[in-house]
Coordinates of C-alpha atoms in Angstrom, one line a residue:
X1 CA 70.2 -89.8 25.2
X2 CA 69.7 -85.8 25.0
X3 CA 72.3 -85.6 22.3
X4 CA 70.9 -88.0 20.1
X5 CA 67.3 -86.2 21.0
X6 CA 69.0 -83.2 19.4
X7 CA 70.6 -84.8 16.6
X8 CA 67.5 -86.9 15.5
X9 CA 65.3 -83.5 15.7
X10 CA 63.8 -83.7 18.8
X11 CA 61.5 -86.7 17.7
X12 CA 59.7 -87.6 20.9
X13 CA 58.0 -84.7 23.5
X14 CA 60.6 -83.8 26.0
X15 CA 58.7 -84.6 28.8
X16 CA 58.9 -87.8 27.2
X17 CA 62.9 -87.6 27.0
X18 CA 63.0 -86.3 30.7
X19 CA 61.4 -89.0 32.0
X20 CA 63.8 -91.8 30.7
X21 CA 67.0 -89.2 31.9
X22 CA 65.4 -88.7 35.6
X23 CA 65.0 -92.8 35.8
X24 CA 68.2 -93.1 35.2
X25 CA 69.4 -90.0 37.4
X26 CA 67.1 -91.1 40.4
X27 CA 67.1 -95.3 40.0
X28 CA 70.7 -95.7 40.1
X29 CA 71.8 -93.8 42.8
X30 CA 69.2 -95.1 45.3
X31 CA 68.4 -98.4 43.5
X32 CA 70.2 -102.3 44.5
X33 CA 73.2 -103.1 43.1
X34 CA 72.4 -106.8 42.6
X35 CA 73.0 -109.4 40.2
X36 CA 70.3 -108.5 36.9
X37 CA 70.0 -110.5 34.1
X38 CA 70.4 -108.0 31.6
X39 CA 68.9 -109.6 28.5
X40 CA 65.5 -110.8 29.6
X41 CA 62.8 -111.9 27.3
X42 CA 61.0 -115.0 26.0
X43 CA 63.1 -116.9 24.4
X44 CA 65.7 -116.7 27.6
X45 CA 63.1 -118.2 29.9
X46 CA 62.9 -121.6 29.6
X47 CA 60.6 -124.6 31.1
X48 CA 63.3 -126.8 33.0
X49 CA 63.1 -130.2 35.3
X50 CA 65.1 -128.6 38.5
X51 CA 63.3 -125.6 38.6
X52 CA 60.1 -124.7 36.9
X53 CA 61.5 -121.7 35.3
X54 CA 65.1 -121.2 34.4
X55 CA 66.0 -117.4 32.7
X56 CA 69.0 -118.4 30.3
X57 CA 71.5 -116.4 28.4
X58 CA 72.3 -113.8 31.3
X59 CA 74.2 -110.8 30.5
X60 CA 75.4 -110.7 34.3
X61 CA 74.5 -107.0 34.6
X62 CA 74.8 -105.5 38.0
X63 CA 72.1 -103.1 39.3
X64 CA 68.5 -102.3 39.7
X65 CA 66.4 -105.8 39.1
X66 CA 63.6 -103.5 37.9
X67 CA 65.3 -103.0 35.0
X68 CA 64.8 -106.7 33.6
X69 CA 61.5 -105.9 33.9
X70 CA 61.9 -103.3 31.2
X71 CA 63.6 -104.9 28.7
X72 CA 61.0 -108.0 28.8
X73 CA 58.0 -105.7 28.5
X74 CA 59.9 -104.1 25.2
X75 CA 60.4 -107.1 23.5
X76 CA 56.6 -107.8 23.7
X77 CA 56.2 -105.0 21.5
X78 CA 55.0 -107.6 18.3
X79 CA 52.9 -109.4 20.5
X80 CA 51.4 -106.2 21.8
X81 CA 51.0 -104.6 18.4
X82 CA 49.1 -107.7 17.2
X83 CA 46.7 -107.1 20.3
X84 CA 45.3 -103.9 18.8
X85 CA 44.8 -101.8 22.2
X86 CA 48.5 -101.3 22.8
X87 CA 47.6 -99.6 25.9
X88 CA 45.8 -102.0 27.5
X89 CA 48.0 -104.8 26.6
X90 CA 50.8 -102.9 27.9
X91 CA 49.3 -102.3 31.3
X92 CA 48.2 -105.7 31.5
X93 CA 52.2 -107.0 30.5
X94 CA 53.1 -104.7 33.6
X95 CA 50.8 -106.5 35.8
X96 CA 51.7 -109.9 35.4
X97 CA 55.2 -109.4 35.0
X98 CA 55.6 -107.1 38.7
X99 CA 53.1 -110.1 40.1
X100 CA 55.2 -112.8 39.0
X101 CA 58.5 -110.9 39.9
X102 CA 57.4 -109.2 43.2
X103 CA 59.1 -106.1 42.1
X104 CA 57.7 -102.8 42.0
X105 CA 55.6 -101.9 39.6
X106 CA 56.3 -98.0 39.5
X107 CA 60.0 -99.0 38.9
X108 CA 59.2 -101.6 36.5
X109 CA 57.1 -98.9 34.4
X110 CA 60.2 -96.3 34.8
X111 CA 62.7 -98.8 33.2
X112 CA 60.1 -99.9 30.7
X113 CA 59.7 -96.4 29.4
X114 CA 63.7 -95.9 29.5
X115 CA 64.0 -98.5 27.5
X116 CA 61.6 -97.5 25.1
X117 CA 62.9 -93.9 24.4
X118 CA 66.3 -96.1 24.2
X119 CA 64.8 -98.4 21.6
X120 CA 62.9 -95.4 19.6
X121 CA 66.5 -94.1 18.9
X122 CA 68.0 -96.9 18.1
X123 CA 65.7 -97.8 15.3
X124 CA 65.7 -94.3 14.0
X125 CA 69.8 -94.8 13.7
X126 CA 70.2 -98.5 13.5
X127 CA 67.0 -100.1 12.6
X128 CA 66.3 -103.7 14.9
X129 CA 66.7 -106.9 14.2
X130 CA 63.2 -107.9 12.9
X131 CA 63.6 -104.9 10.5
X132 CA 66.5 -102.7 9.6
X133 CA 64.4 -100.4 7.3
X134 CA 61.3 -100.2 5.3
X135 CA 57.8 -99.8 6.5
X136 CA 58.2 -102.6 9.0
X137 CA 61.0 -100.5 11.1
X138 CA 59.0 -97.7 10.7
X139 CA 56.2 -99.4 12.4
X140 CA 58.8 -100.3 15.2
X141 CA 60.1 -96.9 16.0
X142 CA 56.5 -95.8 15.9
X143 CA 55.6 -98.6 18.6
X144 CA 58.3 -97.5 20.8
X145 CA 57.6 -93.8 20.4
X146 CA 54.2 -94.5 21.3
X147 CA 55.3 -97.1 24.4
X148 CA 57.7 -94.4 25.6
X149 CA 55.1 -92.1 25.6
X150 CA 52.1 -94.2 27.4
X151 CA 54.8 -95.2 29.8
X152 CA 55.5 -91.3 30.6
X153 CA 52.3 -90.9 31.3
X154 CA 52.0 -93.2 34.5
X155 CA 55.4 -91.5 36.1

């Protein structure tokens, strides 16, 4: 994560960038080492006859379950952009999702942002799958810049 910081020139603050690194430092070494999902968003998360809910398509990660919650919240990021206040939208996302879990929501929000800066690089060198360039990719990075950022802000 620092060297591709360095190497896309250092496009996000680097309070912003510390923030992801010291999750990742702090959140593994304390965190659960349990079974996580690893690939959680809607379309996994299906309405099913023996259970209510059934999460589909696992990755069969093992670590923090906090982390699911992160990579959920950043694949809302067209539903949140079509809300207009990003912010509140986000917070909101964060609510429901650490309700409905019963995980923490500080630890939710610290994977969440992780993820983000993750995501913000990504596009910058890969593009995503909605988009791999153009206007709508750079609408994307700019989302997760700005997600990363918000998310910084509440660690």
């Amino acid at each position: 994560m620092r060297r591709d910081f360095e190497e896309l020139g250092r496009p996000l603050p680097g309070r912003t960038v510390a923030a992801a690194v010291a999750t990742v430092r702090e959140l593994t070494v304390d965190g659960p080492d349990l079974m996580i999902h690893g690939d959680l968003h809607g379309r996994n998360i299906l309405r099913a006859r023996r259970e209510p809910w059934l999460a589909v398509d696992p990755k069969g990660l093992a670590g923090d379950p906090a982390y699911d919650g992160g990579t959920f919240l950043k694949t809302r990021a067209p539903v949140l952009i079509a809300a207009g206040d990003v912010r509140a939208g986000l917070e909101r996302a964060l609510d429901v999702f650490t309700e409905a879990s019963g995980l923490d929501r500080g630890r939710v929000r610290r994977w969440a942002q992780f993820q983000a800066v993750q995501a913000a690089f990504w596009g910058r060198l890969h593009g995503f799958r909605r988009s791999r360039g153009g206007s709508e990719r750079d609408g994307l990075v700019a989302f997760a810049d700005g997600m990363a950022e918000q998310l910084a802000d509440g660690v």
